[in-house]
């Protein structure tokens, strides 16, 4: 069985104003207790999947780079002892400028990390400050150079658009300056004003304004063109890569591979037990407690939640996740996963998407695939709603 691993580190130096991820500032003792609990969960999970071959590892957060190197070293030793890794494993860690150190990079690289994902967000310091980031753009540049100097060639930069007061030119300038740093992958996310975050309140109260939908759509389109000029191909709604540098972990997730989510708030997708299969489950979504303190006390009995995914739900999920990617969902892959043809299940809906210019059939590796057009990508929710009919 091929398995992907996600490990969550819910700690950040300070909360960004737009953030509703599971993360908080924490003291050394709490981080150490969390890491011990995580090691316990890793050992237990490894024992449940003794034959698994790990194809990708992703350390996310939060900010994995705030976890001290010795604690990280111990976690990664436990990970290596509990699972078999494939030789070509893709091993990514997220990190944030202002927290990345040489010692931390050394530790992670010694454990096999071969890909870094750095939260850059914008090249203009006033913008970074407005959204509550803890770093400047110069610090982001330094972090990328530090990682490159340590021999890491495969580096992603996260950037954001639709930020309060951000102009189209500022966004495009961010992309240009990030490309000039020699990264191999860029994830460009449009700001989502999450209910209850300080930034959302500031916008609701009129203290800040964000670009309107048309401006954000223009930013998306101009960003795609600009990045293509630098050799970055868009392969998913928010993701762009140089040749051969698309993120295998995320592609596996969008293509329905099995994955374990370890750590607070982590979700997984695993095969059902025979008893669950008898009840109609074809896949099981797992979820750990979101609260780090609760996680620490319950880690030995994780995951705490197992949700049944039925055959029909699994088919919709294949379409929902697969249509995020430019190459779309291949007919052969759909049939292999579900034992049913995509056209049999969704024929009428796919025809209507093609008719309205939202979808198309294309030739892809492994045969014909259904994908969204550029307009369909912009109106993805509408396209997916039709598949729910
Ligand atoms: S660094 Fe990331 S996870 Fe941490 S507060 Fe900022 S947005 Fe949230």
Short mmCIF file of C-alpha atoms and ligand atoms in Angstrom, two decimals:
data_model
loop_
_atom_site.label_atom_id
_atom_site.label_comp_id
_atom_site.label_asym_id
_atom_site.label_seq_id
_atom_site.Cartn_x
_atom_site.Cartn_y
_atom_site.Cartn_z
CA UNK A 1 0.00 0.00 0.00
CA UNK A 2 1.29 3.44 -0.96
CA UNK A 3 0.75 6.00 1.77
CA UNK A 4 1.25 9.74 2.15
CA UNK A 5 1.94 11.28 5.56
CA UNK A 6 0.92 14.70 6.84
CA UNK A 7 2.21 15.93 10.22
CA UNK A 8 0.70 19.06 11.74
CA UNK A 9 2.62 21.49 13.97
CA UNK A 10 0.10 23.95 15.41
CA UNK A 11 2.54 26.59 16.61
CA UNK A 12 3.36 30.05 15.32
CA UNK A 13 5.35 32.89 16.80
CA UNK A 14 2.35 35.17 16.47
CA UNK A 15 -1.04 34.83 14.80
CA UNK A 16 -1.39 36.53 11.40
CA UNK A 17 -4.45 38.76 11.22
CA UNK A 18 -6.17 36.73 8.47
CA UNK A 19 -5.42 33.27 9.84
CA UNK A 20 -8.01 30.74 10.96
CA UNK A 21 -5.71 27.70 10.75
CA UNK A 22 -5.18 25.66 13.88
CA UNK A 23 -2.12 27.42 15.28
CA UNK A 24 -1.14 29.40 18.36
CA UNK A 25 1.87 30.78 20.15
CA UNK A 26 3.18 28.30 22.73
CA UNK A 27 5.97 27.96 25.27
CA UNK A 28 8.79 25.44 25.06
CA UNK A 29 7.15 23.03 27.52
CA UNK A 30 3.93 22.87 25.56
CA UNK A 31 5.78 22.33 22.28
CA UNK A 32 7.82 19.55 23.89
CA UNK A 33 4.68 17.86 25.29
CA UNK A 34 3.03 18.09 21.90
CA UNK A 35 6.05 16.54 20.18
CA UNK A 36 6.02 13.62 22.65
CA UNK A 37 2.33 13.02 21.93
CA UNK A 38 2.98 13.22 18.20
CA UNK A 39 5.73 10.60 18.48
CA UNK A 40 3.25 8.34 20.28
CA UNK A 41 0.73 8.74 17.49
CA UNK A 42 3.40 8.11 14.83
CA UNK A 43 4.41 4.83 16.50
CA UNK A 44 0.78 3.70 16.83
CA UNK A 45 -0.01 4.63 13.21
CA UNK A 46 3.10 2.83 11.93
CA UNK A 47 1.99 -0.34 13.71
CA UNK A 48 -1.43 -0.11 11.98
CA UNK A 49 0.14 0.06 8.50
CA UNK A 50 3.16 -2.26 8.68
CA UNK A 51 3.31 -2.86 4.90
CA UNK A 52 2.87 0.77 3.85
CA UNK A 53 5.40 2.39 1.55
CA UNK A 54 5.54 6.11 2.22
CA UNK A 55 5.68 8.11 -1.02
CA UNK A 56 5.44 11.64 0.40
CA UNK A 57 5.81 13.38 3.75
CA UNK A 58 4.50 16.87 4.41
CA UNK A 59 5.16 18.80 7.62
CA UNK A 60 2.64 21.62 7.83
CA UNK A 61 1.21 24.04 10.30
CA UNK A 62 1.27 26.38 11.90
CA UNK A 63 4.99 26.81 11.48
CA UNK A 64 7.11 23.63 11.69
CA UNK A 65 10.23 25.83 11.81
CA UNK A 66 9.33 27.09 15.32
CA UNK A 67 9.79 23.55 16.66
CA UNK A 68 13.34 23.38 18.03
CA UNK A 69 15.75 21.25 15.98
CA UNK A 70 16.37 18.58 18.71
CA UNK A 71 12.60 17.95 19.09
CA UNK A 72 12.20 17.77 15.33
CA UNK A 73 15.13 15.37 15.11
CA UNK A 74 13.48 13.02 17.59
CA UNK A 75 10.13 13.12 15.74
CA UNK A 76 11.76 12.38 12.41
CA UNK A 77 13.79 9.51 13.88
CA UNK A 78 10.53 8.03 15.18
CA UNK A 79 8.93 8.56 11.78
CA UNK A 80 11.76 6.73 10.00
CA UNK A 81 11.63 3.89 12.55
CA UNK A 82 7.85 3.51 12.24
CA UNK A 83 7.36 3.59 8.46
CA UNK A 84 9.17 2.38 5.32
CA UNK A 85 9.96 5.23 2.98
CA UNK A 86 10.21 4.80 -0.76
CA UNK A 87 13.62 5.70 -2.19
CA UNK A 88 12.15 8.58 -4.17
CA UNK A 89 10.11 9.98 -1.26
CA UNK A 90 9.15 13.64 -1.61
CA UNK A 91 9.65 15.19 1.82
CA UNK A 92 8.37 18.74 2.26
CA UNK A 93 8.34 21.01 5.25
CA UNK A 94 6.63 24.34 5.57
CA UNK A 95 8.60 27.14 7.23
CA UNK A 96 8.26 30.84 7.77
CA UNK A 97 10.78 33.65 7.33
CA UNK A 98 11.88 34.95 10.69
CA UNK A 99 11.99 31.43 12.16
CA UNK A 100 14.20 29.46 9.76
CA UNK A 101 17.70 28.63 11.03
CA UNK A 102 20.68 26.72 9.70
CA UNK A 103 20.47 24.17 12.54
CA UNK A 104 16.81 23.48 11.80
CA UNK A 105 17.52 23.04 8.08
CA UNK A 106 20.47 20.71 8.82
CA UNK A 107 18.29 18.54 11.05
CA UNK A 108 15.49 18.29 8.52
CA UNK A 109 17.80 17.61 5.61
CA UNK A 110 19.63 14.91 7.54
CA UNK A 111 16.22 13.22 8.00
CA UNK A 112 15.54 13.39 4.26
CA UNK A 113 13.71 16.69 3.69
CA UNK A 114 14.15 17.55 0.03
CA UNK A 115 11.55 20.26 -0.48
CA UNK A 116 10.82 23.48 1.44
CA UNK A 117 7.64 25.55 1.34
CA UNK A 118 8.12 29.09 2.58
CA UNK A 119 5.41 31.65 3.45
CA UNK A 120 6.55 34.76 1.57
CA UNK A 121 3.09 36.26 0.84
CA UNK A 122 4.11 39.68 -0.57
CA UNK A 123 7.18 41.68 -1.56
CA UNK A 124 5.95 44.94 0.04
CA UNK A 125 6.66 45.37 3.74
CA UNK A 126 3.68 47.66 4.45
CA UNK A 127 1.40 44.93 3.04
CA UNK A 128 3.09 42.26 5.15
CA UNK A 129 2.61 44.43 8.21
CA UNK A 130 -1.04 45.13 7.36
CA UNK A 131 -1.86 41.40 7.38
CA UNK A 132 0.14 40.76 10.56
CA UNK A 133 3.08 38.80 9.16
CA UNK A 134 6.10 38.69 11.47
CA UNK A 135 8.73 39.19 8.74
CA UNK A 136 9.86 41.53 5.99
CA UNK A 137 10.40 40.60 2.37
CA UNK A 138 14.16 40.90 2.89
CA UNK A 139 13.89 38.19 5.57
CA UNK A 140 11.97 35.98 3.15
CA UNK A 141 14.75 36.50 0.59
CA UNK A 142 17.36 35.60 3.23
CA UNK A 143 15.48 32.42 4.15
CA UNK A 144 15.31 31.29 0.54
CA UNK A 145 19.03 31.96 0.07
CA UNK A 146 19.80 30.12 3.31
CA UNK A 147 17.89 27.06 2.08
CA UNK A 148 19.49 27.21 -1.35
CA UNK A 149 22.91 27.58 0.26
CA UNK A 150 22.16 24.43 2.28
CA UNK A 151 21.63 22.56 -0.99
CA UNK A 152 17.83 22.61 -1.19
CA UNK A 153 16.93 23.10 -4.84
CA UNK A 154 13.19 22.44 -4.67
CA UNK A 155 11.59 25.44 -2.95
CA UNK A 156 8.02 26.67 -2.98
CA UNK A 157 7.02 30.23 -2.13
CA UNK A 158 3.47 30.92 -0.94
CA UNK A 159 2.18 34.30 -2.09
CA UNK A 160 -1.17 35.99 -1.58
CA UNK A 161 -3.37 38.34 -3.58
CA UNK A 162 -6.56 40.24 -2.89
CA UNK A 163 -4.87 41.70 0.22
CA UNK A 164 -6.18 44.94 1.78
CA UNK A 165 -5.04 47.88 -0.31
CA UNK A 166 -2.98 45.66 -2.63
CA UNK A 167 -2.77 46.81 -6.26
CA UNK A 168 -2.48 44.57 -9.29
CA UNK A 169 1.01 45.95 -9.86
CA UNK A 170 2.07 45.07 -6.32
CA UNK A 171 0.91 41.49 -6.80
CA UNK A 172 2.68 41.15 -10.14
CA UNK A 173 5.80 42.73 -8.69
CA UNK A 174 5.71 40.16 -5.86
CA UNK A 175 5.58 37.35 -8.44
CA UNK A 176 8.49 38.86 -10.42
CA UNK A 177 10.66 39.24 -7.33
CA UNK A 178 9.87 35.74 -6.09
CA UNK A 179 10.66 34.27 -9.53
CA UNK A 180 13.98 36.13 -9.50
CA UNK A 181 14.92 34.23 -6.33
CA UNK A 182 15.09 30.96 -8.25
CA UNK A 183 12.23 29.09 -6.56
CA UNK A 184 10.82 26.07 -8.41
CA UNK A 185 7.20 26.28 -7.28
CA UNK A 186 4.75 29.06 -6.40
CA UNK A 187 1.43 28.71 -4.60
CA UNK A 188 -0.67 31.84 -5.12
CA UNK A 189 -3.70 32.07 -2.86
CA UNK A 190 -6.45 34.63 -2.96
CA UNK A 191 -7.14 36.06 0.50
CA UNK A 192 -10.24 34.59 2.10
CA UNK A 193 -11.74 36.75 4.81
CA UNK A 194 -12.49 34.13 7.43
CA UNK A 195 -15.28 34.95 9.85
CA UNK A 196 -13.97 35.93 13.29
CA UNK A 197 -10.44 36.88 12.22
CA UNK A 198 -9.17 40.38 13.09
CA UNK A 199 -8.67 41.19 9.41
CA UNK A 200 -12.25 40.24 8.59
CA UNK A 201 -13.47 42.53 11.39
CA UNK A 202 -11.31 45.43 10.13
CA UNK A 203 -12.78 45.06 6.65
CA UNK A 204 -16.35 44.78 7.99
CA UNK A 205 -15.80 47.93 10.07
CA UNK A 206 -14.45 49.79 7.05
CA UNK A 207 -10.96 50.26 8.48
CA UNK A 208 -9.50 48.37 5.51
CA UNK A 209 -10.75 47.61 2.01
CA UNK A 210 -9.91 44.62 -0.13
CA UNK A 211 -9.80 44.49 -3.95
CA UNK A 212 -13.18 43.58 -5.51
CA UNK A 213 -13.89 40.29 -7.32
CA UNK A 214 -13.13 41.71 -10.78
CA UNK A 215 -9.75 42.98 -9.62
CA UNK A 216 -8.96 39.60 -8.04
CA UNK A 217 -9.98 37.82 -11.27
CA UNK A 218 -7.66 40.17 -13.20
CA UNK A 219 -4.86 39.43 -10.72
CA UNK A 220 -5.41 35.70 -11.25
CA UNK A 221 -5.29 35.98 -15.04
CA UNK A 222 -2.33 38.34 -15.18
CA UNK A 223 -0.48 36.21 -12.64
CA UNK A 224 -0.94 33.08 -14.78
CA UNK A 225 0.46 34.91 -17.85
CA UNK A 226 3.37 36.42 -15.94
CA UNK A 227 4.35 33.11 -14.35
CA UNK A 228 4.15 31.32 -17.72
CA UNK A 229 6.73 33.82 -18.98
CA UNK A 230 9.07 32.69 -16.18
CA UNK A 231 8.56 28.99 -17.05
CA UNK A 232 5.97 28.20 -14.35
CA UNK A 233 3.08 26.05 -15.58
CA UNK A 234 -0.20 26.27 -13.71
CA UNK A 235 -1.15 22.71 -12.77
CA UNK A 236 -3.83 23.46 -10.18
CA UNK A 237 -6.04 26.45 -9.38
CA UNK A 238 -3.47 27.97 -7.01
CA UNK A 239 -0.28 26.12 -7.92
CA UNK A 240 2.46 26.74 -10.49
CA UNK A 241 5.64 24.73 -11.03
CA UNK A 242 8.75 24.57 -13.12
CA UNK A 243 9.06 21.38 -15.20
CA UNK A 244 9.16 18.31 -12.92
CA UNK A 245 8.60 20.32 -9.71
CA UNK A 246 4.84 19.96 -9.14
CA UNK A 247 4.12 18.95 -5.55
CA UNK A 248 3.56 15.18 -5.52
CA UNK A 249 2.03 15.27 -2.04
CA UNK A 250 -0.75 17.60 -3.07
CA UNK A 251 -1.30 15.84 -6.39
CA UNK A 252 -1.72 12.57 -4.49
CA UNK A 253 -4.29 14.25 -2.28
CA UNK A 254 -6.22 15.59 -5.28
CA UNK A 255 -6.04 12.19 -6.97
CA UNK A 256 -7.42 10.27 -4.02
CA UNK A 257 -4.30 8.53 -2.67
CA UNK A 258 -4.40 7.19 0.89
CA UNK A 259 -2.92 9.52 3.47
CA UNK A 260 -2.52 9.67 7.24
CA UNK A 261 -2.99 12.94 9.09
CA UNK A 262 -0.93 12.99 12.29
CA UNK A 263 -1.03 15.71 14.91
CA UNK A 264 -3.70 18.11 16.17
CA UNK A 265 -6.41 18.97 13.63
CA UNK A 266 -4.91 16.62 11.06
CA UNK A 267 -7.22 14.74 8.70
CA UNK A 268 -6.53 11.47 6.91
CA UNK A 269 -8.08 9.22 4.27
CA UNK A 270 -7.67 5.51 4.87
CA UNK A 271 -9.23 2.23 3.68
CA UNK A 272 -12.23 1.01 5.71
CA UNK A 273 -12.00 -1.92 8.09
CA UNK A 274 -13.94 -5.03 6.95
CA UNK A 275 -16.74 -4.07 9.38
CA UNK A 276 -16.88 -0.51 8.01
CA UNK A 277 -16.88 -1.83 4.43
CA UNK A 278 -19.86 -4.03 5.28
CA UNK A 279 -21.69 -0.88 6.37
CA UNK A 280 -21.12 0.66 2.90
CA UNK A 281 -17.88 2.56 3.46
CA UNK A 282 -15.39 2.63 0.59
CA UNK A 283 -13.08 5.15 2.26
CA UNK A 284 -12.76 6.54 5.80
CA UNK A 285 -11.96 10.15 6.61
CA UNK A 286 -10.17 10.48 9.94
CA UNK A 287 -9.87 13.58 12.10
CA UNK A 288 -7.84 14.41 15.19
CA UNK A 289 -8.89 16.94 17.84
CA UNK A 290 -8.19 20.50 16.73
CA UNK A 291 -7.12 21.69 20.15
CA UNK A 292 -3.41 21.04 20.82
CA UNK A 293 -3.96 20.50 24.57
CA UNK A 294 -6.76 18.01 23.95
CA UNK A 295 -4.56 16.31 21.37
CA UNK A 296 -1.76 15.91 23.91
CA UNK A 297 -4.07 14.10 26.32
CA UNK A 298 -5.71 11.84 23.71
CA UNK A 299 -2.90 11.12 21.24
CA UNK A 300 -2.62 7.48 22.30
CA UNK A 301 -6.22 6.82 21.19
CA UNK A 302 -6.17 8.64 17.85
CA UNK A 303 -7.69 9.29 15.44
CA UNK A 304 -10.80 10.23 17.39
CA UNK A 305 -13.18 10.59 14.47
CA UNK A 306 -13.82 8.18 11.59
CA UNK A 307 -16.33 9.29 8.96
CA UNK A 308 -17.71 6.91 6.38
CA UNK A 309 -17.37 7.88 2.73
CA UNK A 310 -19.86 5.98 0.56
CA UNK A 311 -19.24 5.00 -3.06
CA UNK A 312 -21.24 7.96 -4.39
CA UNK A 313 -19.53 10.44 -2.06
CA UNK A 314 -16.14 9.04 -3.10
CA UNK A 315 -16.98 9.58 -6.78
CA UNK A 316 -17.99 13.17 -6.15
CA UNK A 317 -14.82 13.75 -4.15
CA UNK A 318 -12.73 12.42 -7.06
CA UNK A 319 -14.38 14.99 -9.33
CA UNK A 320 -14.26 17.84 -6.79
CA UNK A 321 -10.56 17.41 -6.05
CA UNK A 322 -9.48 16.26 -9.51
CA UNK A 323 -11.10 19.20 -11.28
CA UNK A 324 -8.85 21.55 -9.31
CA UNK A 325 -6.03 20.33 -11.54
CA UNK A 326 -5.48 21.52 -15.09
CA UNK A 327 -5.09 17.95 -16.33
CA UNK A 328 -8.49 17.13 -14.82
CA UNK A 329 -9.80 13.65 -14.01
CA UNK A 330 -8.78 10.80 -16.28
CA UNK A 331 -11.48 8.36 -17.40
CA UNK A 332 -9.18 5.42 -16.70
CA UNK A 333 -8.28 6.61 -13.21
CA UNK A 334 -11.91 7.24 -12.29
CA UNK A 335 -12.89 3.75 -13.41
CA UNK A 336 -9.96 2.15 -11.59
CA UNK A 337 -10.88 3.94 -8.36
CA UNK A 338 -14.62 3.37 -8.48
CA UNK A 339 -15.29 0.43 -10.81
CA UNK A 340 -17.76 2.63 -12.68
CA UNK A 341 -17.32 4.84 -15.72
CA UNK A 342 -17.23 8.61 -15.24
CA UNK A 343 -19.50 9.16 -18.23
CA UNK A 344 -22.02 6.65 -16.88
CA UNK A 345 -22.18 8.48 -13.55
CA UNK A 346 -21.83 12.09 -14.65
CA UNK A 347 -22.54 12.01 -18.44
CA UNK A 348 -25.35 14.59 -18.52
CA UNK A 349 -23.60 16.99 -16.14
CA UNK A 350 -20.31 16.82 -18.04
CA UNK A 351 -22.14 17.52 -21.30
CA UNK A 352 -23.76 20.62 -19.78
CA UNK A 353 -20.37 21.88 -18.55
CA UNK A 354 -18.91 21.47 -22.06
CA UNK A 355 -21.94 23.16 -23.63
CA UNK A 356 -21.55 26.21 -21.35
CA UNK A 357 -17.80 26.53 -21.89
CA UNK A 358 -16.91 25.47 -18.32
CA UNK A 359 -15.48 22.03 -19.10
CA UNK A 360 -13.69 20.14 -21.87
CA UNK A 361 -12.35 16.73 -22.81
CA UNK A 362 -8.62 16.54 -23.26
CA UNK A 363 -5.89 14.04 -23.99
CA UNK A 364 -3.81 13.43 -20.88
CA UNK A 365 -1.20 10.92 -19.76
CA UNK A 366 -3.11 7.64 -19.46
CA UNK A 367 -5.90 8.55 -21.88
CA UNK A 368 -8.83 10.95 -22.08
CA UNK A 369 -9.61 13.23 -19.17
CA UNK A 370 -12.29 15.73 -18.26
CA UNK A 371 -11.02 19.13 -17.11
CA UNK A 372 -12.34 22.62 -16.45
CA UNK A 373 -11.67 25.41 -18.93
CA UNK A 374 -10.00 28.62 -17.72
CA UNK A 375 -13.50 30.06 -17.21
CA UNK A 376 -14.58 26.90 -15.42
CA UNK A 377 -11.62 27.29 -13.05
CA UNK A 378 -12.76 30.82 -12.20
CA UNK A 379 -16.33 29.57 -11.66
CA UNK A 380 -15.36 26.30 -10.02
CA UNK A 381 -18.09 26.32 -7.40
CA UNK A 382 -20.77 26.62 -10.08
CA UNK A 383 -19.21 23.75 -12.02
CA UNK A 384 -19.14 21.52 -8.94
CA UNK A 385 -22.72 22.37 -8.01
CA UNK A 386 -23.83 20.94 -11.34
CA UNK A 387 -22.10 17.66 -10.53
CA UNK A 388 -24.13 17.47 -7.33
CA UNK A 389 -27.40 17.36 -9.29
S1 LIG B 1 2.19 31.73 9.84
FE1 LIG B 1 0.56 30.62 8.75
S2 LIG B 1 -0.38 29.28 10.28
FE2 LIG B 1 0.89 30.80 11.40
S3 LIG B 1 -0.54 32.40 11.96
FE3 LIG B 1 0.38 33.01 10.01
S4 LIG B 1 -1.01 32.17 8.42
FE4 LIG B 1 -1.52 31.18 10.37
#
